[in-house]
Amino acid sequence: MNKVIKQICSSLVTILVVVLVLLSIIISISSITAKANNGVPDLFGYSPFSVQTDSMYPTLSKGDYIFVEKCDTKALEVGDIVTYFTFIEGKRVVNTHRIVDVFKEGDIIEYQTQGDNKQTNPEPDELLLAPGDVIGKYNDSKIPKMGAVIDYLGTRMGFFLVILLPVLLFTLYQIYKLVMIILYNHKVDVVNAANESTSDEVKEAIIAEYLAQQQKKEAEKTEKSEETEDKND
């Protein structure tokens, strides 16, 4: 029973480490590609983002991890949810809202956006959106609350505590197990060598005892033969 529990625990730890490694890969790829692509991460053709507010609730919630795909930014329609660059309180940020209106004048296209949460966003956004500011369209792919986890893991402390430290401890544990296996195998080899040596000594002792018994029997036969001859004389 204890052996089964140990195997289950070992499997769970291995799965956990694999998940942590995958998360670290996702974070690393997102960070590297974002630096090389004007702040837009690229994860196997998709741009993942963490939702920072509840402005799109109930469609999206704060902490969700959404995936945005590239699109023809000049062919967007009312109802599409887009992720784009905009300015909020004087800062250039990434935002995700729904297109509620499209304005076209010649070759100029502008989109008006608004959050689905009418309590926090009762009116459409003041700034109109140009196609060049659109990063991509939300394709209904999300992982609830994973964005909050990714954001925390993106910090130095989060990365160290949740990813680096467990992976380091797991690696040290595997090294410990490897050393113990090597020592155990060495011990087994020593015991086997000792057993082989002892076996040879035992065999020699058995042979010596057998020869001594044979010599004793031969001596007894010789004595009996001599006694018989003496009686006949």
mmCIF file with all atom_site columns, C-alpha atoms in Angstrom:
data_model
loop_
_atom_site.group_PDB
_atom_site.id
_atom_site.type_symbol
_atom_site.label_atom_id
_atom_site.label_alt_id
_atom_site.label_comp_id
_atom_site.label_asym_id
_atom_site.label_entity_id
_atom_site.label_seq_id
_atom_site.pdbx_PDB_ins_code
_atom_site.Cartn_x
_atom_site.Cartn_y
_atom_site.Cartn_z
_atom_site.occupancy
_atom_site.B_iso_or_equiv
_atom_site.pdbx_formal_charge
_atom_site.auth_seq_id
_atom_site.auth_comp_id
_atom_site.auth_asym_id
_atom_site.auth_atom_id
_atom_site.pdbx_PDB_model_num
ATOM 1   C CA . MET A 1 1   ? 0.000   0.000   0.000   1.00 0.00 ? 1   MET A CA 1
ATOM 2   C CA . ASN A 1 2   ? 2.799   2.399   0.931   1.00 0.00 ? 2   ASN A CA 1
ATOM 3   C CA . LYS A 1 3   ? 4.552   1.582   -2.336  1.00 0.00 ? 3   LYS A CA 1
ATOM 4   C CA . VAL A 1 4   ? 1.435   2.479   -4.339  1.00 0.00 ? 4   VAL A CA 1
ATOM 5   C CA . ILE A 1 5   ? 1.063   5.763   -2.446  1.00 0.00 ? 5   ILE A CA 1
ATOM 6   C CA . LYS A 1 6   ? 4.709   6.603   -3.105  1.00 0.00 ? 6   LYS A CA 1
ATOM 7   C CA . GLN A 1 7   ? 4.262   5.882   -6.813  1.00 0.00 ? 7   GLN A CA 1
ATOM 8   C CA . ILE A 1 8   ? 1.159   8.086   -6.953  1.00 0.00 ? 8   ILE A CA 1
ATOM 9   C CA . CYS A 1 9   ? 2.925   10.918  -5.132  1.00 0.00 ? 9   CYS A CA 1
ATOM 10  C CA . SER A 1 10  ? 5.936   10.584  -7.425  1.00 0.00 ? 10  SER A CA 1
ATOM 11  C CA . SER A 1 11  ? 3.691   10.748  -10.500 1.00 0.00 ? 11  SER A CA 1
ATOM 12  C CA . LEU A 1 12  ? 1.872   13.813  -9.168  1.00 0.00 ? 12  LEU A CA 1
ATOM 13  C CA . VAL A 1 13  ? 5.146   15.583  -8.441  1.00 0.00 ? 13  VAL A CA 1
ATOM 14  C CA . THR A 1 14  ? 6.402   14.780  -11.934 1.00 0.00 ? 14  THR A CA 1
ATOM 15  C CA . ILE A 1 15  ? 3.190   16.124  -13.504 1.00 0.00 ? 15  ILE A CA 1
ATOM 16  C CA . LEU A 1 16  ? 3.430   19.277  -11.395 1.00 0.00 ? 16  LEU A CA 1
ATOM 17  C CA . VAL A 1 17  ? 7.014   19.871  -12.460 1.00 0.00 ? 17  VAL A CA 1
ATOM 18  C CA . VAL A 1 18  ? 6.092   19.348  -16.127 1.00 0.00 ? 18  VAL A CA 1
ATOM 19  C CA . VAL A 1 19  ? 3.260   21.894  -15.774 1.00 0.00 ? 19  VAL A CA 1
ATOM 20  C CA . LEU A 1 20  ? 5.608   24.388  -14.128 1.00 0.00 ? 20  LEU A CA 1
ATOM 21  C CA . VAL A 1 21  ? 8.185   23.904  -16.871 1.00 0.00 ? 21  VAL A CA 1
ATOM 22  C CA . LEU A 1 22  ? 5.510   24.454  -19.533 1.00 0.00 ? 22  LEU A CA 1
ATOM 23  C CA . LEU A 1 23  ? 4.355   27.624  -17.761 1.00 0.00 ? 23  LEU A CA 1
ATOM 24  C CA . SER A 1 24  ? 7.934   28.877  -17.613 1.00 0.00 ? 24  SER A CA 1
ATOM 25  C CA . ILE A 1 25  ? 8.297   28.200  -21.350 1.00 0.00 ? 25  ILE A CA 1
ATOM 26  C CA . ILE A 1 26  ? 5.060   30.096  -22.082 1.00 0.00 ? 26  ILE A CA 1
ATOM 27  C CA . ILE A 1 27  ? 6.182   33.044  -19.968 1.00 0.00 ? 27  ILE A CA 1
ATOM 28  C CA . SER A 1 28  ? 9.643   33.073  -21.528 1.00 0.00 ? 28  SER A CA 1
ATOM 29  C CA . ILE A 1 29  ? 8.345   32.888  -25.101 1.00 0.00 ? 29  ILE A CA 1
ATOM 30  C CA . SER A 1 30  ? 5.725   35.568  -24.433 1.00 0.00 ? 30  SER A CA 1
ATOM 31  C CA . SER A 1 31  ? 8.292   37.865  -22.830 1.00 0.00 ? 31  SER A CA 1
ATOM 32  C CA . ILE A 1 32  ? 10.904  37.432  -25.561 1.00 0.00 ? 32  ILE A CA 1
ATOM 33  C CA . THR A 1 33  ? 8.457   37.837  -28.443 1.00 0.00 ? 33  THR A CA 1
ATOM 34  C CA . ALA A 1 34  ? 6.788   40.829  -26.777 1.00 0.00 ? 34  ALA A CA 1
ATOM 35  C CA . LYS A 1 35  ? 10.106  42.670  -26.527 1.00 0.00 ? 35  LYS A CA 1
ATOM 36  C CA . ALA A 1 36  ? 10.805  41.959  -30.193 1.00 0.00 ? 36  ALA A CA 1
ATOM 37  C CA . ASN A 1 37  ? 7.277   42.834  -31.397 1.00 0.00 ? 37  ASN A CA 1
ATOM 38  C CA . ASN A 1 38  ? 6.339   46.198  -29.910 1.00 0.00 ? 38  ASN A CA 1
ATOM 39  C CA . GLY A 1 39  ? 4.949   44.668  -26.716 1.00 0.00 ? 39  GLY A CA 1
ATOM 40  C CA . VAL A 1 40  ? 2.804   42.064  -28.487 1.00 0.00 ? 40  VAL A CA 1
ATOM 41  C CA . PRO A 1 41  ? 3.581   38.471  -27.447 1.00 0.00 ? 41  PRO A CA 1
ATOM 42  C CA . ASP A 1 42  ? 3.419   35.676  -29.992 1.00 0.00 ? 42  ASP A CA 1
ATOM 43  C CA . LEU A 1 43  ? 2.691   32.168  -28.776 1.00 0.00 ? 43  LEU A CA 1
ATOM 44  C CA . PHE A 1 44  ? 2.496   29.758  -31.704 1.00 0.00 ? 44  PHE A CA 1
ATOM 45  C CA . GLY A 1 45  ? 0.592   32.234  -33.858 1.00 0.00 ? 45  GLY A CA 1
ATOM 46  C CA . TYR A 1 46  ? -1.592  33.655  -31.078 1.00 0.00 ? 46  TYR A CA 1
ATOM 47  C CA . SER A 1 47  ? -1.107  36.646  -28.822 1.00 0.00 ? 47  SER A CA 1
ATOM 48  C CA . PRO A 1 48  ? -2.002  35.804  -25.202 1.00 0.00 ? 48  PRO A CA 1
ATOM 49  C CA . PHE A 1 49  ? -3.064  38.549  -22.819 1.00 0.00 ? 49  PHE A CA 1
ATOM 50  C CA . SER A 1 50  ? -4.231  38.754  -19.227 1.00 0.00 ? 50  SER A CA 1
ATOM 51  C CA . VAL A 1 51  ? -7.498  40.588  -18.676 1.00 0.00 ? 51  VAL A CA 1
ATOM 52  C CA . GLN A 1 52  ? -6.811  43.344  -16.158 1.00 0.00 ? 52  GLN A CA 1
ATOM 53  C CA . THR A 1 53  ? -10.335 44.631  -15.412 1.00 0.00 ? 53  THR A CA 1
ATOM 54  C CA . ASP A 1 54  ? -13.989 43.569  -15.430 1.00 0.00 ? 54  ASP A CA 1
ATOM 55  C CA . SER A 1 55  ? -14.926 46.038  -18.179 1.00 0.00 ? 55  SER A CA 1
ATOM 56  C CA . MET A 1 56  ? -15.900 43.098  -20.441 1.00 0.00 ? 56  MET A CA 1
ATOM 57  C CA . TYR A 1 57  ? -17.839 41.174  -17.790 1.00 0.00 ? 57  TYR A CA 1
ATOM 58  C CA . PRO A 1 58  ? -19.620 38.756  -18.139 1.00 0.00 ? 58  PRO A CA 1
ATOM 59  C CA . THR A 1 59  ? -17.934 37.883  -21.467 1.00 0.00 ? 59  THR A CA 1
ATOM 60  C CA . LEU A 1 60  ? -14.498 38.214  -19.894 1.00 0.00 ? 60  LEU A CA 1
ATOM 61  C CA . SER A 1 61  ? -13.519 38.518  -16.260 1.00 0.00 ? 61  SER A CA 1
ATOM 62  C CA . LYS A 1 62  ? -10.516 40.061  -14.580 1.00 0.00 ? 62  LYS A CA 1
ATOM 63  C CA . GLY A 1 63  ? -7.729  37.497  -14.467 1.00 0.00 ? 63  GLY A CA 1
ATOM 64  C CA . ASP A 1 64  ? -8.811  35.547  -17.557 1.00 0.00 ? 64  ASP A CA 1
ATOM 65  C CA . TYR A 1 65  ? -6.108  34.523  -20.027 1.00 0.00 ? 65  TYR A CA 1
ATOM 66  C CA . ILE A 1 66  ? -7.315  35.222  -23.567 1.00 0.00 ? 66  ILE A CA 1
ATOM 67  C CA . PHE A 1 67  ? -5.884  34.366  -26.973 1.00 0.00 ? 67  PHE A CA 1
ATOM 68  C CA . VAL A 1 68  ? -6.011  36.888  -29.778 1.00 0.00 ? 68  VAL A CA 1
ATOM 69  C CA . GLU A 1 69  ? -5.377  36.061  -33.433 1.00 0.00 ? 69  GLU A CA 1
ATOM 70  C CA . LYS A 1 70  ? -4.280  38.306  -36.242 1.00 0.00 ? 70  LYS A CA 1
ATOM 71  C CA . CYS A 1 71  ? -6.985  39.493  -38.602 1.00 0.00 ? 71  CYS A CA 1
ATOM 72  C CA . ASP A 1 72  ? -7.743  41.901  -41.408 1.00 0.00 ? 72  ASP A CA 1
ATOM 73  C CA . THR A 1 73  ? -8.032  45.003  -39.263 1.00 0.00 ? 73  THR A CA 1
ATOM 74  C CA . LYS A 1 74  ? -9.905  46.851  -42.015 1.00 0.00 ? 74  LYS A CA 1
ATOM 75  C CA . ALA A 1 75  ? -12.656 44.236  -42.243 1.00 0.00 ? 75  ALA A CA 1
ATOM 76  C CA . LEU A 1 76  ? -13.840 44.186  -38.655 1.00 0.00 ? 76  LEU A CA 1
ATOM 77  C CA . GLU A 1 77  ? -17.541 44.395  -37.906 1.00 0.00 ? 77  GLU A CA 1
ATOM 78  C CA . VAL A 1 78  ? -19.860 45.488  -35.141 1.00 0.00 ? 78  VAL A CA 1
ATOM 79  C CA . GLY A 1 79  ? -19.889 42.814  -32.460 1.00 0.00 ? 79  GLY A CA 1
ATOM 80  C CA . ASP A 1 80  ? -16.257 41.759  -32.886 1.00 0.00 ? 80  ASP A CA 1
ATOM 81  C CA . ILE A 1 81  ? -14.150 41.772  -29.727 1.00 0.00 ? 81  ILE A CA 1
ATOM 82  C CA . VAL A 1 82  ? -10.719 43.216  -30.432 1.00 0.00 ? 82  VAL A CA 1
ATOM 83  C CA . THR A 1 83  ? -7.520  43.780  -28.525 1.00 0.00 ? 83  THR A CA 1
ATOM 84  C CA . TYR A 1 84  ? -5.794  47.034  -29.341 1.00 0.00 ? 84  TYR A CA 1
ATOM 85  C CA . PHE A 1 85  ? -3.459  49.783  -28.220 1.00 0.00 ? 85  PHE A CA 1
ATOM 86  C CA . THR A 1 86  ? -5.082  52.855  -26.685 1.00 0.00 ? 86  THR A CA 1
ATOM 87  C CA . PHE A 1 87  ? -4.432  55.574  -24.149 1.00 0.00 ? 87  PHE A CA 1
ATOM 88  C CA . ILE A 1 88  ? -5.977  55.428  -20.683 1.00 0.00 ? 88  ILE A CA 1
ATOM 89  C CA . GLU A 1 89  ? -5.180  58.238  -18.254 1.00 0.00 ? 89  GLU A CA 1
ATOM 90  C CA . GLY A 1 90  ? -2.336  59.324  -20.514 1.00 0.00 ? 90  GLY A CA 1
ATOM 91  C CA . LYS A 1 91  ? -0.695  55.891  -20.645 1.00 0.00 ? 91  LYS A CA 1
ATOM 92  C CA . ARG A 1 92  ? -0.414  53.683  -23.724 1.00 0.00 ? 92  ARG A CA 1
ATOM 93  C CA . VAL A 1 93  ? -1.927  50.361  -22.760 1.00 0.00 ? 93  VAL A CA 1
ATOM 94  C CA . VAL A 1 94  ? -3.428  47.225  -24.290 1.00 0.00 ? 94  VAL A CA 1
ATOM 95  C CA . ASN A 1 95  ? -7.205  46.993  -24.001 1.00 0.00 ? 95  ASN A CA 1
ATOM 96  C CA . THR A 1 96  ? -9.896  44.553  -25.094 1.00 0.00 ? 96  THR A CA 1
ATOM 97  C CA . HIS A 1 97  ? -13.395 45.814  -25.926 1.00 0.00 ? 97  HIS A CA 1
ATOM 98  C CA . ARG A 1 98  ? -16.217 45.107  -28.341 1.00 0.00 ? 98  ARG A CA 1
ATOM 99  C CA . ILE A 1 99  ? -16.780 47.111  -31.526 1.00 0.00 ? 99  ILE A CA 1
ATOM 100 C CA . VAL A 1 100 ? -20.163 48.844  -31.276 1.00 0.00 ? 100 VAL A CA 1
ATOM 101 C CA . ASP A 1 101 ? -19.957 51.047  -34.369 1.00 0.00 ? 101 ASP A CA 1
ATOM 102 C CA . VAL A 1 102 ? -17.948 51.425  -37.574 1.00 0.00 ? 102 VAL A CA 1
ATOM 103 C CA . PHE A 1 103 ? -17.296 54.775  -39.280 1.00 0.00 ? 103 PHE A CA 1
ATOM 104 C CA . LYS A 1 104 ? -16.137 54.857  -42.893 1.00 0.00 ? 104 LYS A CA 1
ATOM 105 C CA . GLU A 1 105 ? -15.276 57.940  -44.909 1.00 0.00 ? 105 GLU A CA 1
ATOM 106 C CA . GLY A 1 106 ? -13.504 57.128  -48.132 1.00 0.00 ? 106 GLY A CA 1
ATOM 107 C CA . ASP A 1 107 ? -10.440 55.054  -47.291 1.00 0.00 ? 107 ASP A CA 1
ATOM 108 C CA . ILE A 1 108 ? -10.570 56.059  -43.638 1.00 0.00 ? 108 ILE A CA 1
ATOM 109 C CA . ILE A 1 109 ? -12.032 53.523  -41.209 1.00 0.00 ? 109 ILE A CA 1
ATOM 110 C CA . GLU A 1 110 ? -12.550 54.061  -37.502 1.00 0.00 ? 110 GLU A CA 1
ATOM 111 C CA . TYR A 1 111 ? -14.080 51.805  -34.894 1.00 0.00 ? 111 TYR A CA 1
ATOM 112 C CA . GLN A 1 112 ? -15.947 52.746  -31.769 1.00 0.00 ? 112 GLN A CA 1
ATOM 113 C CA . THR A 1 113 ? -15.551 50.344  -28.865 1.00 0.00 ? 113 THR A CA 1
ATOM 114 C CA . GLN A 1 114 ? -17.221 49.735  -25.541 1.00 0.00 ? 114 GLN A CA 1
ATOM 115 C CA . GLY A 1 115 ? -16.928 47.284  -22.685 1.00 0.00 ? 115 GLY A CA 1
ATOM 116 C CA . ASP A 1 116 ? -19.734 44.752  -22.181 1.00 0.00 ? 116 ASP A CA 1
ATOM 117 C CA . ASN A 1 117 ? -20.019 45.706  -18.505 1.00 0.00 ? 117 ASN A CA 1
ATOM 118 C CA . LYS A 1 118 ? -22.559 48.501  -18.602 1.00 0.00 ? 118 LYS A CA 1
ATOM 119 C CA . GLN A 1 119 ? -21.982 49.333  -14.941 1.00 0.00 ? 119 GLN A CA 1
ATOM 120 C CA . THR A 1 120 ? -18.315 50.222  -15.430 1.00 0.00 ? 120 THR A CA 1
ATOM 121 C CA . ASN A 1 121 ? -18.632 51.260  -19.094 1.00 0.00 ? 121 ASN A CA 1
ATOM 122 C CA . PRO A 1 122 ? -22.088 52.792  -19.559 1.00 0.00 ? 122 PRO A CA 1
ATOM 123 C CA . GLU A 1 123 ? -20.910 54.833  -22.562 1.00 0.00 ? 123 GLU A CA 1
ATOM 124 C CA . PRO A 1 124 ? -18.778 53.966  -25.619 1.00 0.00 ? 124 PRO A CA 1
ATOM 125 C CA . ASP A 1 125 ? -15.078 54.739  -25.401 1.00 0.00 ? 125 ASP A CA 1
ATOM 126 C CA . GLU A 1 126 ? -14.180 58.338  -26.253 1.00 0.00 ? 126 GLU A CA 1
ATOM 127 C CA . LEU A 1 127 ? -11.214 57.520  -28.443 1.00 0.00 ? 127 LEU A CA 1
ATOM 128 C CA . LEU A 1 128 ? -12.030 56.028  -31.830 1.00 0.00 ? 128 LEU A CA 1
ATOM 129 C CA . LEU A 1 129 ? -9.937  53.087  -32.902 1.00 0.00 ? 129 LEU A CA 1
ATOM 130 C CA . ALA A 1 130 ? -7.861  53.055  -36.082 1.00 0.00 ? 130 ALA A CA 1
ATOM 131 C CA . PRO A 1 131 ? -7.162  49.727  -37.863 1.00 0.00 ? 131 PRO A CA 1
ATOM 132 C CA . GLY A 1 132 ? -3.451  50.227  -37.256 1.00 0.00 ? 132 GLY A CA 1
ATOM 133 C CA . ASP A 1 133 ? -3.975  50.131  -33.505 1.00 0.00 ? 133 ASP A CA 1
ATOM 134 C CA . VAL A 1 134 ? -5.702  46.745  -33.584 1.00 0.00 ? 134 VAL A CA 1
ATOM 135 C CA . ILE A 1 135 ? -3.562  43.837  -32.420 1.00 0.00 ? 135 ILE A CA 1
ATOM 136 C CA . GLY A 1 136 ? -6.070  41.136  -33.269 1.00 0.00 ? 136 GLY A CA 1
ATOM 137 C CA . LYS A 1 137 ? -9.512  39.689  -32.720 1.00 0.00 ? 137 LYS A CA 1
ATOM 138 C CA . TYR A 1 138 ? -10.515 37.652  -29.696 1.00 0.00 ? 138 TYR A CA 1
ATOM 139 C CA . ASN A 1 139 ? -11.480 34.180  -30.942 1.00 0.00 ? 139 ASN A CA 1
ATOM 140 C CA . ASP A 1 140 ? -13.475 32.996  -27.911 1.00 0.00 ? 140 ASP A CA 1
ATOM 141 C CA . SER A 1 141 ? -10.466 31.128  -26.515 1.00 0.00 ? 141 SER A CA 1
ATOM 142 C CA . LYS A 1 142 ? -9.680  31.762  -22.881 1.00 0.00 ? 142 LYS A CA 1
ATOM 143 C CA . ILE A 1 143 ? -8.468  30.091  -19.709 1.00 0.00 ? 143 ILE A CA 1
ATOM 144 C CA . PRO A 1 144 ? -10.422 31.455  -16.728 1.00 0.00 ? 144 PRO A CA 1
ATOM 145 C CA . LYS A 1 145 ? -8.251  33.036  -14.022 1.00 0.00 ? 145 LYS A CA 1
ATOM 146 C CA . MET A 1 146 ? -5.046  31.766  -15.623 1.00 0.00 ? 146 MET A CA 1
ATOM 147 C CA . GLY A 1 147 ? -4.103  35.323  -16.511 1.00 0.00 ? 147 GLY A CA 1
ATOM 148 C CA . ALA A 1 148 ? -3.759  36.223  -12.845 1.00 0.00 ? 148 ALA A CA 1
ATOM 149 C CA . VAL A 1 149 ? -1.445  33.232  -12.404 1.00 0.00 ? 149 VAL A CA 1
ATOM 150 C CA . ILE A 1 150 ? 0.630   34.192  -15.448 1.00 0.00 ? 150 ILE A CA 1
ATOM 151 C CA . ASP A 1 151 ? 0.894   37.783  -14.217 1.00 0.00 ? 151 ASP A CA 1
ATOM 152 C CA . TYR A 1 152 ? 2.177   36.607  -10.838 1.00 0.00 ? 152 TYR A CA 1
ATOM 153 C CA . LEU A 1 153 ? 4.611   34.182  -12.418 1.00 0.00 ? 153 LEU A CA 1
ATOM 154 C CA . GLY A 1 154 ? 5.848   37.050  -14.569 1.00 0.00 ? 154 GLY A CA 1
ATOM 155 C CA . THR A 1 155 ? 7.157   38.800  -11.458 1.00 0.00 ? 155 THR A CA 1
ATOM 156 C CA . ARG A 1 156 ? 10.598  37.930  -10.112 1.00 0.00 ? 156 ARG A CA 1
ATOM 157 C CA . MET A 1 157 ? 9.244   36.705  -6.784  1.00 0.00 ? 157 MET A CA 1
ATOM 158 C CA . GLY A 1 158 ? 6.460   34.659  -8.399  1.00 0.00 ? 158 GLY A CA 1
ATOM 159 C CA . PHE A 1 159 ? 8.805   33.070  -10.927 1.00 0.00 ? 159 PHE A CA 1
ATOM 160 C CA . PHE A 1 160 ? 11.278  32.160  -8.182  1.00 0.00 ? 160 PHE A CA 1
ATOM 161 C CA . LEU A 1 161 ? 8.770   30.793  -5.660  1.00 0.00 ? 161 LEU A CA 1
ATOM 162 C CA . VAL A 1 162 ? 6.412   28.952  -8.001  1.00 0.00 ? 162 VAL A CA 1
ATOM 163 C CA . ILE A 1 163 ? 8.670   27.812  -10.838 1.00 0.00 ? 163 ILE A CA 1
ATOM 164 C CA . LEU A 1 164 ? 12.396  28.120  -10.176 1.00 0.00 ? 164 LEU A CA 1
ATOM 165 C CA . LEU A 1 165 ? 12.409  26.890  -6.563  1.00 0.00 ? 165 LEU A CA 1
ATOM 166 C CA . PRO A 1 166 ? 10.203  23.773  -7.104  1.00 0.00 ? 166 PRO A CA 1
ATOM 167 C CA . VAL A 1 167 ? 12.123  22.813  -10.251 1.00 0.00 ? 167 VAL A CA 1
ATOM 168 C CA . LEU A 1 168 ? 15.407  23.284  -8.382  1.00 0.00 ? 168 LEU A CA 1
ATOM 169 C CA . LEU A 1 169 ? 14.212  21.160  -5.461  1.00 0.00 ? 169 LEU A CA 1
ATOM 170 C CA . PHE A 1 170 ? 12.936  18.482  -7.861  1.00 0.00 ? 170 PHE A CA 1
ATOM 171 C CA . THR A 1 171 ? 16.307  18.451  -9.651  1.00 0.00 ? 171 THR A CA 1
ATOM 172 C CA . LEU A 1 172 ? 18.189  18.122  -6.359  1.00 0.00 ? 172 LEU A CA 1
ATOM 173 C CA . TYR A 1 173 ? 15.844  15.304  -5.329  1.00 0.00 ? 173 TYR A CA 1
ATOM 174 C CA . GLN A 1 174 ? 16.495  13.470  -8.603  1.00 0.00 ? 174 GLN A CA 1
ATOM 175 C CA . ILE A 1 175 ? 20.247  13.895  -8.095  1.00 0.00 ? 175 ILE A CA 1
ATOM 176 C CA . TYR A 1 176 ? 19.853  12.518  -4.554  1.00 0.00 ? 176 TYR A CA 1
ATOM 177 C CA . LYS A 1 177 ? 17.946  9.507   -5.889  1.00 0.00 ? 177 LYS A CA 1
ATOM 178 C CA . LEU A 1 178 ? 20.621  8.928   -8.541  1.00 0.00 ? 178 LEU A CA 1
ATOM 179 C CA . VAL A 1 179 ? 23.394  9.053   -5.917  1.00 0.00 ? 179 VAL A CA 1
ATOM 180 C CA . MET A 1 180 ? 21.467  6.636   -3.679  1.00 0.00 ? 180 MET A CA 1
ATOM 181 C CA . ILE A 1 181 ? 20.987  4.235   -6.597  1.00 0.00 ? 181 ILE A CA 1
ATOM 182 C CA . ILE A 1 182 ? 24.699  4.377   -7.398  1.00 0.00 ? 182 ILE A CA 1
ATOM 183 C CA . LEU A 1 183 ? 25.603  3.724   -3.759  1.00 0.00 ? 183 LEU A CA 1
ATOM 184 C CA . TYR A 1 184 ? 23.074  0.882   -3.554  1.00 0.00 ? 184 TYR A CA 1
ATOM 185 C CA . ASN A 1 185 ? 24.421  -0.747  -6.720  1.00 0.00 ? 185 ASN A CA 1
ATOM 186 C CA . HIS A 1 186 ? 27.948  -0.403  -5.373  1.00 0.00 ? 186 HIS A CA 1
ATOM 187 C CA . LYS A 1 187 ? 26.869  -2.054  -2.120  1.00 0.00 ? 187 LYS A CA 1
ATOM 188 C CA . VAL A 1 188 ? 25.226  -4.883  -4.043  1.00 0.00 ? 188 VAL A CA 1
ATOM 189 C CA . ASP A 1 189 ? 28.410  -5.405  -6.069  1.00 0.00 ? 189 ASP A CA 1
ATOM 190 C CA . VAL A 1 190 ? 30.475  -5.554  -2.874  1.00 0.00 ? 190 VAL A CA 1
ATOM 191 C CA . VAL A 1 191 ? 28.078  -8.054  -1.288  1.00 0.00 ? 191 VAL A CA 1
ATOM 192 C CA . ASN A 1 192 ? 28.038  -10.201 -4.420  1.00 0.00 ? 192 ASN A CA 1
ATOM 193 C CA . ALA A 1 193 ? 31.818  -10.160 -4.571  1.00 0.00 ? 193 ALA A CA 1
ATOM 194 C CA . ALA A 1 194 ? 31.959  -11.160 -0.918  1.00 0.00 ? 194 ALA A CA 1
ATOM 195 C CA . ASN A 1 195 ? 29.435  -13.933 -1.527  1.00 0.00 ? 195 ASN A CA 1
ATOM 196 C CA . GLU A 1 196 ? 31.414  -15.232 -4.479  1.00 0.00 ? 196 GLU A CA 1
ATOM 197 C CA . SER A 1 197 ? 34.599  -15.232 -2.402  1.00 0.00 ? 197 SER A CA 1
ATOM 198 C CA . THR A 1 198 ? 32.836  -16.965 0.477   1.00 0.00 ? 198 THR A CA 1
ATOM 199 C CA . SER A 1 199 ? 31.352  -19.525 -1.876  1.00 0.00 ? 199 SER A CA 1
ATOM 200 C CA . ASP A 1 200 ? 34.803  -20.442 -3.168  1.00 0.00 ? 200 ASP A CA 1
ATOM 201 C CA . GLU A 1 201 ? 36.080  -20.850 0.363   1.00 0.00 ? 201 GLU A CA 1
ATOM 202 C CA . VAL A 1 202 ? 33.081  -23.012 1.277   1.00 0.00 ? 202 VAL A CA 1
ATOM 203 C CA . LYS A 1 203 ? 33.586  -25.143 -1.807  1.00 0.00 ? 203 LYS A CA 1
ATOM 204 C CA . GLU A 1 204 ? 37.255  -25.649 -0.946  1.00 0.00 ? 204 GLU A CA 1
ATOM 205 C CA . ALA A 1 205 ? 36.323  -26.566 2.629   1.00 0.00 ? 205 ALA A CA 1
ATOM 206 C CA . ILE A 1 206 ? 33.706  -29.084 1.415   1.00 0.00 ? 206 ILE A CA 1
ATOM 207 C CA . ILE A 1 207 ? 36.197  -30.665 -0.985  1.00 0.00 ? 207 ILE A CA 1
ATOM 208 C CA . ALA A 1 208 ? 38.857  -30.824 1.713   1.00 0.00 ? 208 ALA A CA 1
ATOM 209 C CA . GLU A 1 209 ? 36.392  -32.444 4.119   1.00 0.00 ? 209 GLU A CA 1
ATOM 210 C CA . TYR A 1 210 ? 35.311  -34.947 1.459   1.00 0.00 ? 210 TYR A CA 1
ATOM 211 C CA . LEU A 1 211 ? 38.915  -35.873 0.697   1.00 0.00 ? 211 LEU A CA 1
ATOM 212 C CA . ALA A 1 212 ? 39.645  -36.240 4.409   1.00 0.00 ? 212 ALA A CA 1
ATOM 213 C CA . GLN A 1 213 ? 36.646  -38.559 4.796   1.00 0.00 ? 213 GLN A CA 1
ATOM 214 C CA . GLN A 1 214 ? 37.799  -40.627 1.814   1.00 0.00 ? 214 GLN A CA 1
ATOM 215 C CA . GLN A 1 215 ? 41.289  -40.870 3.248   1.00 0.00 ? 215 GLN A CA 1
ATOM 216 C CA . LYS A 1 216 ? 39.832  -41.919 6.577   1.00 0.00 ? 216 LYS A CA 1
ATOM 217 C CA . LYS A 1 217 ? 37.749  -44.631 4.915   1.00 0.00 ? 217 LYS A CA 1
ATOM 218 C CA . GLU A 1 218 ? 40.767  -45.872 2.980   1.00 0.00 ? 218 GLU A CA 1
ATOM 219 C CA . ALA A 1 219 ? 42.796  -45.932 6.195   1.00 0.00 ? 219 ALA A CA 1
ATOM 220 C CA . GLU A 1 220 ? 40.054  -47.884 7.973   1.00 0.00 ? 220 GLU A CA 1
ATOM 221 C CA . LYS A 1 221 ? 39.893  -50.412 5.130   1.00 0.00 ? 221 LYS A CA 1
ATOM 222 C CA . THR A 1 222 ? 43.660  -50.800 5.249   1.00 0.00 ? 222 THR A CA 1
ATOM 223 C CA . GLU A 1 223 ? 43.587  -51.386 8.987   1.00 0.00 ? 223 GLU A CA 1
ATOM 224 C CA . LYS A 1 224 ? 40.819  -54.001 8.647   1.00 0.00 ? 224 LYS A CA 1
ATOM 225 C CA . SER A 1 225 ? 42.735  -55.770 5.911   1.00 0.00 ? 225 SER A CA 1
ATOM 226 C CA . GLU A 1 226 ? 45.887  -55.886 8.030   1.00 0.00 ? 226 GLU A CA 1
ATOM 227 C CA . GLU A 1 227 ? 43.944  -57.210 11.028  1.00 0.00 ? 227 GLU A CA 1
ATOM 228 C CA . THR A 1 228 ? 42.393  -59.947 8.858   1.00 0.00 ? 228 THR A CA 1
ATOM 229 C CA . GLU A 1 229 ? 45.807  -61.003 7.562   1.00 0.00 ? 229 GLU A CA 1
ATOM 230 C CA . ASP A 1 230 ? 47.199  -61.125 11.117  1.00 0.00 ? 230 ASP A CA 1
ATOM 231 C CA . LYS A 1 231 ? 44.378  -63.430 12.221  1.00 0.00 ? 231 LYS A CA 1
ATOM 232 C CA . ASN A 1 232 ? 44.915  -65.748 9.265   1.00 0.00 ? 232 ASN A CA 1
ATOM 233 C CA . ASP A 1 233 ? 48.593  -66.028 10.132  1.00 0.00 ? 233 ASP A CA 1
#
